[in-house]
Amino acid sequence: MSTRDRLNALRKAMASKGLDAVLILTADSHLSEYVAPPWQHRAWLTGFDGSAGDLLLTQTHAWLTVDSRYHAQAPQQVDEHLIEVVKLGSPHAKTMHQLLQALPLQSRIGADYEQISVRQCTHLQKETRGLQWVSSSGLVASVRQALGQTVAVVPALWTTLPESVAGQSSQAKFEDVRAAMQAKGATLLPLVKLDEIAWLFNLRGGDIPHSPVGFAYAIVSLDKSWLFVHEGTLSEASKAALKILNVQVSPLESFWQVLGDLASTLTPNDCCWLDSANVSQAVSDTLSAHAPNLRQLDSINPVTKLKAVKNQTECDGMQEAVRRASVAIIKMLAWLSRQTPEQLSEADVADYLRQRYFDDPACQDLSFPSIVGAASHSAIVHYSNPSASVPLVASNFLLIDSGGQYLGLDASEASKPFMGTTDATRTVLIGNASTRATLKQKQAYTAVLKSLIAVSSQVFPAGTTGAQLDGITRSPLWQAYLDFGHGSGHGVGAYLSVHEGPNGIHKRAETPLEPGMITSIEPGYYEPGWGGIRLENLAEVVVDEDNPEWLRFKTLTQIPFDPKLIDWSWLSHAEKAWLSTYSQAIEASVLQELSPEEAQWLSEQLLIA
């Protein structure tokens, strides 16, 4: 079907429900960042398949809002005769709130309340007084079904993690969560986020692309818990383990009924912990309908915070996973250096890299679709569709952003059980050793490298937030009058989501960094039509060895930088020393995993003073 046909079918359904507009978010009923095909409604309607972007549709117009990561990609995928692409952050670009505010007063706006957080829904309603908001749950899904465009849900079997990999039993996690609930006076905690549920129950699934999680809901009280999953997805051994924990396993679709029944038994003295950023408006509405006087606690829920601070086993597992992923990327870069660029496409590089990841039996999946962008495509921040028809051209940039999901349960003399999620980016100059970068390429690349070094080597007092470190990261770029639109870093899960909160390095990261948190560090610079640069390492927050009241980053990623792109005259003595130490760490960590040919290439890239 054409985009026009799909939009018109939805408009007809809107009219039958008395809706003047619908807001379609990139989400599912678990507020997931990456959604499975059955919930990819915005992509189905518009053709834009980026990981973020919202669609507002009226009977006469359609707007797709995208952030800076997709300013270049969205117009390439969307029919702009039918849908107006709004590039958020650009001069004169209207926000979604402003688009809504421009609608006629008393317009009825539909939104799927299972797919919008309480916080976001409340904010929208507050900023658009005069509009009538109603729940339109299931509207787009019903249109897709009527058109024969639905995708069946085929739930995968859950895997139960042993404590040797998780580092903490599920029982111990429940004790920590309940202790936090008691400290806040909360008697009930509903959970809809898939990574939170997977972490708490020490379960991993396979229902979301590139994320080892499964469809589930959960409710925790002070003495009992409920887990809602698709029937047939838990083994008998898993069921027995959950029964010992006093967990009631129920069908996924019964969550809403059980939540309402539990709410109706609570008294005004009880309190429900309702993290407004991490539960849907439908959850809040269900509680209010059955217990209108129930007290609600709006605070980051304990699972989110506990999950973000990795235990030692998780930190060790992350380090091993990142080391293995670094080897895969080094092998790809060494191979790339021996090829004739014009005989390769972006897709060829992505395919070769994928093979190197899966050479390792512990690699269960990629952690996201690999980004391989050549020349001007390197300026598309989340260019996740490497083209088989775009050849590499010498002297241009090639930006490669990739990661893996690792689970190694078989212990051996060389490795103990481990798990981890990885994410790394390198930008290289296409060509052989004699290829020369332009002055502009060197200056921009070196500014990005200086930014990465600046925050990687920064010590900071306990209590420092990622928002404070974001400015430190950008400082070298700002000195060159350069900047980038995305955050400087994001939290990463332990064999979970590649993007994890509440920690990170960006303007809204107000959660203090703590030892055990894992974050990316990824400054960049992007110029449409010319190219883009991003350098990304993963790092663990650790206690500074010289002062225990201060913290620093321990770099986990072990991948060299491209020496052809570095302006050495711009680097300080301290920055050169950091690069030398980093290169020595790479040599010690990965050299034994490489062939003689690969090892020779690596030695030519290392920057050891």
XYZ file of C-alpha atoms in Angstrom:
609
model
C 0.000 0.000 0.000
C 1.097 3.562 -0.615
C 1.742 6.057 2.145
C -1.308 8.012 0.989
C -3.540 4.927 1.298
C -2.291 4.192 4.808
C -2.771 7.744 6.019
C -6.245 7.911 4.500
C -7.237 4.619 6.132
C -6.191 5.988 9.511
C -8.006 9.267 8.867
C -11.199 7.325 8.159
C -10.790 5.453 11.459
C -10.145 8.758 13.266
C -13.383 10.197 11.908
C -15.333 7.162 13.105
C -14.000 7.784 16.624
C -14.681 11.508 16.536
C -10.969 12.373 16.619
C -9.601 15.513 15.006
C -5.988 14.380 15.327
C -3.883 11.484 16.584
C -0.390 11.558 18.060
C 1.630 8.468 17.196
C 4.800 7.934 19.185
C 7.657 5.535 18.576
C 6.830 3.189 21.440
C 5.085 0.014 22.514
C 3.091 -0.857 25.633
C 6.354 -1.126 27.580
C 7.737 2.298 26.554
C 10.600 0.577 24.733
C 13.138 2.578 22.754
C 13.467 -0.102 20.078
C 10.089 -1.628 19.279
C 9.188 -4.943 17.702
C 7.521 -4.938 14.233
C 3.931 -5.260 15.548
C 4.305 -1.836 17.209
C 6.228 -0.029 14.491
C 3.168 2.055 13.604
C 4.964 5.307 12.843
C 7.395 3.563 10.492
C 4.511 1.744 8.768
C 2.621 4.987 8.220
C 5.511 7.216 7.101
C 8.322 5.015 5.762
C 10.774 6.612 8.206
C 12.443 3.824 10.188
C 14.670 5.752 12.618
C 14.568 4.794 16.289
C 12.913 8.079 17.335
C 10.325 10.371 15.793
C 6.675 11.282 16.420
C 3.810 11.686 13.960
C 0.896 14.107 14.350
C -1.918 13.454 11.906
C -5.060 15.524 11.240
C -7.620 15.149 8.471
C -5.668 17.588 6.292
C -2.043 17.528 7.375
C 0.728 15.357 8.832
C 3.889 16.338 10.683
C 6.821 14.076 11.527
C 9.122 15.529 14.194
C 12.695 14.215 14.328
C 15.723 15.218 16.374
C 19.143 16.122 15.000
C 20.167 12.482 14.577
C 17.644 12.135 11.762
C 17.619 15.557 10.091
C 19.275 14.078 7.019
C 17.697 10.612 7.031
C 14.009 11.474 7.477
C 13.613 13.578 4.293
C 15.201 10.760 2.301
C 12.596 8.246 3.481
C 9.428 10.343 3.762
C 7.135 11.606 0.995
C 7.247 15.292 1.878
C 4.233 15.982 -0.358
C 2.195 14.063 2.224
C 4.138 14.503 5.460
C 6.009 17.584 6.621
C 9.336 16.701 8.262
C 9.984 18.969 11.247
C 13.683 19.084 12.159
C 13.660 19.795 15.871
C 16.340 22.263 16.942
C 16.540 23.922 13.538
C 15.746 27.636 13.244
C 12.001 28.269 13.185
C 11.175 24.555 13.622
C 8.080 24.085 15.766
C 8.087 21.575 18.601
C 5.333 18.997 18.915
C 3.787 21.144 21.654
C 3.667 24.146 19.316
C 2.132 22.081 16.521
C -0.554 20.893 18.908
C -1.148 24.398 20.249
C -1.892 25.584 16.722
C -4.854 23.186 16.390
C -8.359 24.603 16.839
C -9.597 24.835 20.434
C -11.608 21.855 21.688
C -10.022 19.571 19.087
C -10.146 15.937 20.216
C -6.631 14.471 20.196
C -6.109 10.725 20.434
C -2.995 9.083 21.859
C -2.358 5.484 22.810
C -2.201 5.733 26.603
C -0.415 2.391 26.839
C 2.425 3.853 24.779
C 2.941 7.210 26.461
C 4.464 7.784 29.877
C 2.562 9.518 32.654
C 5.107 12.340 32.624
C 4.902 12.914 28.895
C 1.101 12.740 28.846
C 0.796 15.152 31.776
C 3.206 17.584 30.142
C 1.353 17.472 26.832
C -1.995 18.083 28.486
C -0.585 20.962 30.539
C 0.997 22.634 27.521
C -2.064 22.228 25.298
C -4.927 23.424 27.462
C -8.010 23.892 25.334
C -7.536 20.552 23.562
C -9.399 17.417 24.575
C -7.111 14.440 25.080
C -8.544 10.913 24.848
C -7.057 7.451 24.799
C -6.927 5.879 21.348
C -5.242 2.637 22.391
C -5.248 0.074 19.615
C -6.478 2.477 16.906
C -3.524 2.159 14.509
C -3.209 -1.560 15.224
C -6.865 -2.045 14.249
C -6.305 -0.166 10.978
C -3.280 -2.300 10.171
C -5.246 -5.445 10.954
C -8.157 -4.374 8.739
C -5.707 -3.811 5.905
C -3.970 -7.148 6.450
C -0.769 -5.382 7.461
C -0.277 -6.812 10.958
C 2.807 -8.712 12.073
C 2.295 -11.658 14.392
C 3.925 -11.732 17.821
C 6.022 -14.865 18.245
C 7.343 -14.721 21.823
C 10.707 -16.332 22.494
C 11.600 -18.580 25.408
C 13.090 -16.902 28.463
C 16.612 -17.703 29.665
C 17.251 -17.759 33.421
C 20.643 -16.262 34.309
C 22.713 -18.019 36.958
C 24.076 -15.909 39.783
C 27.599 -16.568 38.445
C 26.780 -14.257 35.517
C 24.267 -11.884 37.057
C 26.403 -11.353 40.167
C 23.336 -11.222 42.407
C 20.417 -13.539 42.941
C 16.890 -12.440 42.094
C 15.994 -12.911 45.749
C 18.693 -10.429 46.806
C 17.430 -7.957 44.219
C 13.880 -8.240 45.563
C 15.208 -7.591 49.063
C 16.937 -4.420 47.865
C 13.820 -3.249 46.001
C 11.536 -3.909 48.971
C 13.929 -2.149 51.321
C 13.731 0.903 49.057
C 9.934 0.624 48.966
C 9.713 0.476 52.744
C 12.030 3.458 53.093
C 9.655 5.473 50.871
C 6.478 4.094 52.449
C 5.401 2.367 49.213
C 3.347 -0.823 49.283
C 2.981 -1.503 45.551
C 5.325 -1.117 42.567
C 4.085 -1.767 38.993
C 6.739 -2.303 36.301
C 6.228 -2.128 32.532
C 9.779 -1.507 31.215
C 11.164 -4.748 29.798
C 14.780 -4.243 30.856
C 13.723 -3.501 34.447
C 11.700 -6.704 34.618
C 14.461 -8.770 32.989
C 17.021 -7.418 35.468
C 14.874 -7.956 38.569
C 13.917 -11.557 37.757
C 17.329 -12.489 36.266
C 15.600 -13.420 33.023
C 16.507 -12.648 29.435
C 14.276 -12.976 26.390
C 14.303 -12.356 22.664
C 11.167 -10.452 21.715
C 12.710 -7.059 20.896
C 15.240 -6.804 18.051
C 18.795 -6.526 19.388
C 17.655 -6.382 23.041
C 17.657 -9.607 25.125
C 14.306 -8.905 26.771
C 10.842 -10.418 26.502
C 7.329 -9.067 26.701
C 6.310 -8.897 30.340
C 4.712 -6.858 33.092
C 5.388 -7.143 36.802
C 3.966 -5.967 40.120
C 5.913 -6.009 43.380
C 4.373 -5.762 46.837
C 6.143 -5.992 50.176
C 5.599 -9.756 50.430
C 4.641 -11.015 46.974
C 5.299 -10.432 43.287
C 3.461 -11.027 40.041
C 5.098 -11.728 36.676
C 2.967 -11.535 33.538
C 4.377 -13.274 30.449
C 3.197 -15.059 27.341
C 2.178 -18.606 28.194
C 4.704 -21.284 27.309
C 7.737 -18.982 27.442
C 9.024 -20.079 30.873
C 10.687 -23.434 31.469
C 9.542 -25.630 34.339
C 12.842 -24.942 36.110
C 12.248 -21.188 35.809
C 8.714 -21.535 37.131
C 9.995 -23.528 40.112
C 12.634 -20.896 40.880
C 10.039 -18.124 40.703
C 7.674 -20.027 42.991
C 10.366 -20.132 45.670
C 10.510 -16.328 45.419
C 6.722 -16.177 45.972
C 6.179 -14.953 42.425
C 2.762 -15.520 40.881
C 3.187 -16.190 37.153
C 0.168 -15.127 35.096
C -0.709 -14.604 31.412
C 0.532 -11.319 29.954
C -2.923 -9.975 29.117
C -4.152 -10.397 32.716
C -1.858 -7.615 33.984
C -4.473 -4.901 33.719
C -7.149 -6.903 35.557
C -4.789 -7.936 38.348
C -3.463 -4.374 38.713
C -6.996 -3.038 39.052
C -7.989 -5.765 41.522
C -4.922 -5.100 43.678
C -5.552 -1.354 43.631
C -9.118 -1.866 44.826
C -7.823 -3.663 47.945
C -5.518 -0.814 48.954
C -6.422 1.808 51.528
C -5.721 5.564 51.548
C -2.825 4.745 53.887
C -1.176 2.639 51.196
C 1.101 4.125 48.548
C 1.880 3.046 44.984
C 5.347 3.831 43.631
C 4.518 5.221 40.210
C 7.620 6.394 38.372
C 5.962 8.797 35.943
C 8.817 8.574 33.426
C 8.777 4.778 33.314
C 5.116 3.734 33.498
C 2.381 4.415 30.993
C -0.608 6.692 31.415
C -2.767 3.571 31.111
C -1.230 2.241 34.347
C -2.042 5.471 36.171
C -5.582 5.490 34.780
C -6.140 1.876 35.867
C -5.014 2.659 39.406
C -7.123 5.812 39.585
C -10.217 4.017 38.308
C -10.012 1.357 41.026
C -8.489 3.417 43.858
C -9.138 7.130 43.261
C -7.743 8.113 46.666
C -4.586 6.002 46.460
C -1.400 7.908 47.252
C 1.136 7.813 44.436
C 4.891 8.324 44.755
C 6.469 9.884 41.670
C 10.189 9.162 41.881
C 12.776 7.154 39.942
C 11.791 3.609 40.814
C 14.290 1.493 42.750
C 14.830 -1.005 39.925
C 16.018 1.722 37.564
C 18.622 2.991 40.022
C 19.776 -0.432 41.241
C 20.137 -1.723 37.673
C 22.266 1.246 36.647
C 24.941 0.537 39.281
C 26.562 -2.705 38.144
C 27.940 -5.173 40.673
C 31.506 -6.384 40.296
C 30.512 -9.474 38.322
C 28.564 -7.318 35.879
C 31.445 -4.846 35.553
C 33.889 -7.689 34.865
C 31.473 -9.132 32.323
C 31.071 -5.790 30.590
C 34.848 -5.400 30.362
C 35.207 -8.846 28.778
C 32.334 -8.215 26.351
C 33.817 -4.867 25.281
C 37.241 -6.464 24.817
C 35.770 -9.114 22.512
C 33.788 -6.518 20.564
C 36.957 -4.433 20.208
C 38.709 -7.432 18.657
C 35.899 -7.821 16.102
C 36.123 -4.148 15.118
C 39.930 -4.214 14.891
C 39.757 -7.254 12.607
C 37.283 -5.398 10.397
C 39.429 -2.246 10.260
C 42.548 -4.266 9.447
C 40.673 -6.033 6.634
C 39.321 -2.719 5.350
C 42.823 -1.266 5.099
C 43.794 -4.024 2.624
C 40.830 -3.543 0.272
C 40.360 -1.402 -2.805
C 37.748 1.094 -1.570
C 35.791 1.452 -4.811
C 35.189 -2.315 -4.857
C 33.368 -2.159 -1.516
C 29.998 -0.766 -0.473
C 28.756 0.350 2.929
C 26.794 -2.923 3.156
C 29.968 -4.959 2.444
C 31.654 -3.392 5.456
C 28.578 -3.955 7.654
C 28.357 -7.595 6.561
C 32.040 -8.263 7.208
C 31.813 -6.649 10.635
C 28.760 -8.737 11.497
C 30.675 -11.895 10.592
C 33.534 -10.919 12.886
C 31.113 -10.374 15.769
C 29.559 -13.786 15.241
C 32.927 -15.522 14.994
C 32.638 -15.363 18.775
C 30.107 -17.950 20.053
C 29.380 -15.705 23.030
C 27.953 -13.002 20.754
C 24.198 -13.586 20.761
C 23.169 -10.618 18.609
C 24.146 -7.135 17.558
C 23.088 -4.568 20.167
C 21.605 -2.388 17.399
C 21.710 -2.297 13.589
C 25.256 -1.328 12.648
C 25.775 2.188 11.346
C 28.187 2.295 8.401
C 28.095 5.655 6.635
C 30.509 6.753 3.931
C 31.208 10.327 2.812
C 28.075 12.461 3.258
C 26.258 9.524 4.894
C 28.679 9.795 7.813
C 26.880 13.032 8.703
C 23.621 11.117 9.262
C 23.946 10.444 12.985
C 21.885 7.228 13.057
C 22.377 6.031 9.494
C 21.282 2.452 10.160
C 20.715 1.222 6.583
C 24.163 0.743 5.004
C 23.688 0.737 1.237
C 24.853 -1.994 -1.118
C 24.939 0.556 -3.934
C 27.091 3.217 -2.281
C 30.786 2.497 -2.974
C 33.543 3.679 -0.699
C 35.656 6.489 -2.104
C 39.218 7.160 -0.959
C 39.898 10.298 1.069
C 36.325 10.416 2.464
C 35.175 9.602 5.972
C 33.717 6.240 6.952
C 31.802 6.251 10.243
C 31.216 2.846 11.844
C 29.042 2.527 14.974
C 28.271 -0.978 16.201
C 27.893 -3.210 19.213
C 27.135 -6.721 20.374
C 25.083 -8.582 22.961
C 27.304 -11.119 24.718
C 26.390 -14.057 26.929
C 29.063 -16.641 27.675
C 27.846 -19.322 30.061
C 30.475 -21.993 29.364
C 33.401 -21.630 31.740
C 36.862 -22.569 30.506
C 40.438 -21.988 31.508
C 40.517 -18.932 29.245
C 37.196 -17.399 30.258
C 34.686 -17.528 33.075
C 30.948 -16.984 32.538
C 30.162 -13.395 31.610
C 27.614 -11.147 29.933
C 27.626 -7.634 28.528
C 26.340 -5.126 26.006
C 28.726 -3.090 23.870
C 28.670 0.079 21.765
C 31.618 1.695 19.973
C 32.171 4.169 17.131
C 35.194 4.947 15.025
C 35.564 7.279 12.073
C 38.368 6.497 9.628
C 39.747 7.989 6.451
C 38.976 5.673 3.538
C 42.118 4.586 1.696
C 45.534 3.069 2.293
C 48.464 4.268 4.384
C 49.457 6.827 1.755
C 46.019 8.496 1.663
C 46.219 12.012 3.059
C 43.509 13.869 4.978
C 42.657 17.479 4.258
C 43.371 20.158 6.851
C 39.648 20.530 7.552
C 39.257 16.789 8.101
C 42.202 16.747 10.493
C 41.055 19.770 12.455
C 37.503 18.470 12.920
C 38.643 14.931 13.805
C 41.249 16.193 16.268
C 38.679 18.445 17.952
C 36.408 15.424 18.471
C 39.335 13.354 19.769
C 40.344 16.108 22.190
C 36.755 16.162 23.474
C 36.797 12.419 24.120
C 40.133 12.677 25.926
C 38.946 15.667 27.968
C 36.133 13.838 29.723
C 37.848 10.422 29.708
C 40.718 11.857 31.757
C 38.578 14.098 33.970
C 38.367 13.453 37.708
C 35.203 14.690 39.416
C 33.794 14.784 42.951
C 31.155 12.331 44.135
C 27.716 13.729 43.372
C 28.674 15.038 39.926
C 26.001 14.627 37.272
C 26.335 13.870 33.592
C 24.872 17.286 32.830
C 27.914 18.863 34.461
C 30.315 16.702 32.446
C 28.552 17.387 29.152
C 30.064 20.866 28.969
C 33.548 19.515 29.721
C 33.157 17.058 26.852
C 32.160 19.768 24.396
C 34.748 22.345 25.456
C 37.472 21.484 22.875
C 34.874 21.490 20.109
C 33.441 24.793 21.264
C 36.942 26.267 21.204
C 36.932 25.431 17.478
C 33.377 26.796 17.072
C 32.049 23.265 16.522
C 29.282 21.336 18.290
C 26.951 18.353 17.931
C 23.250 17.866 18.543
C 23.111 14.603 20.502
C 24.210 13.859 24.055
C 27.844 13.213 24.942
C 27.064 9.802 26.388
C 24.398 7.383 27.591
C 24.161 4.603 30.131
C 24.553 1.017 28.912
C 22.945 -2.120 30.362
C 24.618 -5.397 31.286
C 23.314 -7.758 28.573
C 20.277 -5.507 28.359
C 19.447 -2.240 26.570
C 22.280 -0.464 24.765
C 20.723 2.828 25.915
C 19.999 2.810 29.637
C 19.053 5.463 32.174
C 19.048 7.271 34.431
C 22.773 8.035 34.083
C 24.455 9.501 31.028
C 26.397 12.540 29.860
C 23.968 15.053 28.434
C 22.123 18.233 29.347
C 19.244 16.409 31.068
C 21.359 13.871 32.990
C 20.644 14.966 36.574
C 21.354 11.613 38.262
C 24.723 11.670 40.092
C 27.292 9.292 38.641
C 28.269 6.410 40.924
C 30.959 3.719 40.829
C 29.714 0.785 38.777
C 27.766 2.845 36.258
C 28.704 2.242 32.629
C 28.411 5.090 30.150
C 29.369 5.813 26.592
C 31.547 8.821 25.790
C 30.774 9.883 22.218
C 31.465 13.427 21.021
C 31.024 14.163 17.342
C 30.759 16.722 14.585
C 28.476 16.510 11.548
C 28.288 18.710 8.469
C 25.611 17.743 5.919
C 27.035 17.171 2.462
C 30.621 17.039 3.767
C 30.690 14.293 6.344
C 30.578 13.461 10.009
C 32.878 12.274 12.797
C 32.022 10.400 15.972
C 34.408 8.688 18.375
C 32.812 6.518 21.055
C 34.233 4.523 23.935
C 32.486 2.798 26.812
C 33.746 3.657 30.285
C 33.070 2.534 33.842
C 32.745 5.036 36.680
C 35.321 4.100 39.342
C 36.750 5.584 42.522
C 39.875 7.641 41.905
C 42.885 5.813 43.336
C 44.468 9.042 44.591
C 41.409 10.405 46.381
C 38.520 8.099 47.402
C 36.098 11.015 47.558
C 36.583 11.633 43.849
C 35.601 9.593 40.791
C 36.970 9.055 37.307
C 36.325 6.990 34.204
C 37.967 3.668 33.454
C 37.995 3.247 29.665
C 36.789 -0.185 28.533
C 36.905 0.094 24.727
C 40.177 -1.040 23.128
C 40.126 0.254 19.544
C 42.791 2.540 18.016
C 42.115 5.946 16.489
C 43.049 6.767 12.908
C 46.524 8.413 13.004
C 46.043 9.810 9.477
C 43.326 12.109 10.832
C 45.144 13.525 13.860
C 46.670 17.003 13.865
C 49.522 16.330 16.270
C 50.438 19.993 16.579
C 47.099 20.653 18.260
C 47.503 18.021 20.973
C 48.920 18.924 24.381
C 51.571 16.873 26.157
C 48.899 15.456 28.465
C 46.677 14.448 25.537
C 49.576 12.712 23.803
C 50.383 10.906 27.066
C 46.743 9.760 27.345
C 46.880 8.387 23.791
C 50.127 6.588 24.528
C 48.722 4.943 27.654
C 45.540 4.025 25.791
C 47.549 2.447 22.961
C 49.597 0.403 25.421
C 46.372 -0.897 26.971
C 45.074 -1.936 23.538
C 48.293 -3.764 22.738
C 48.175 -5.666 26.022
C 44.485 -6.509 25.708
C 43.891 -7.670 22.145
C 47.175 -8.409 20.382
C 47.068 -12.129 21.184
C 43.669 -12.413 19.460
C 44.940 -11.217 16.070
C 46.555 -12.851 13.063
C 50.104 -11.718 12.197
C 48.703 -9.549 9.404
C 46.131 -7.961 11.722
C 48.718 -7.480 14.458
C 50.997 -5.685 12.003
C 48.178 -3.327 11.032
C 47.394 -2.656 14.688
C 51.013 -1.842 15.505
C 50.957 0.801 12.755
C 47.891 2.448 14.324
C 49.044 2.528 17.928
C 50.283 5.861 19.211
C 52.876 4.820 21.775
C 55.354 7.528 22.726
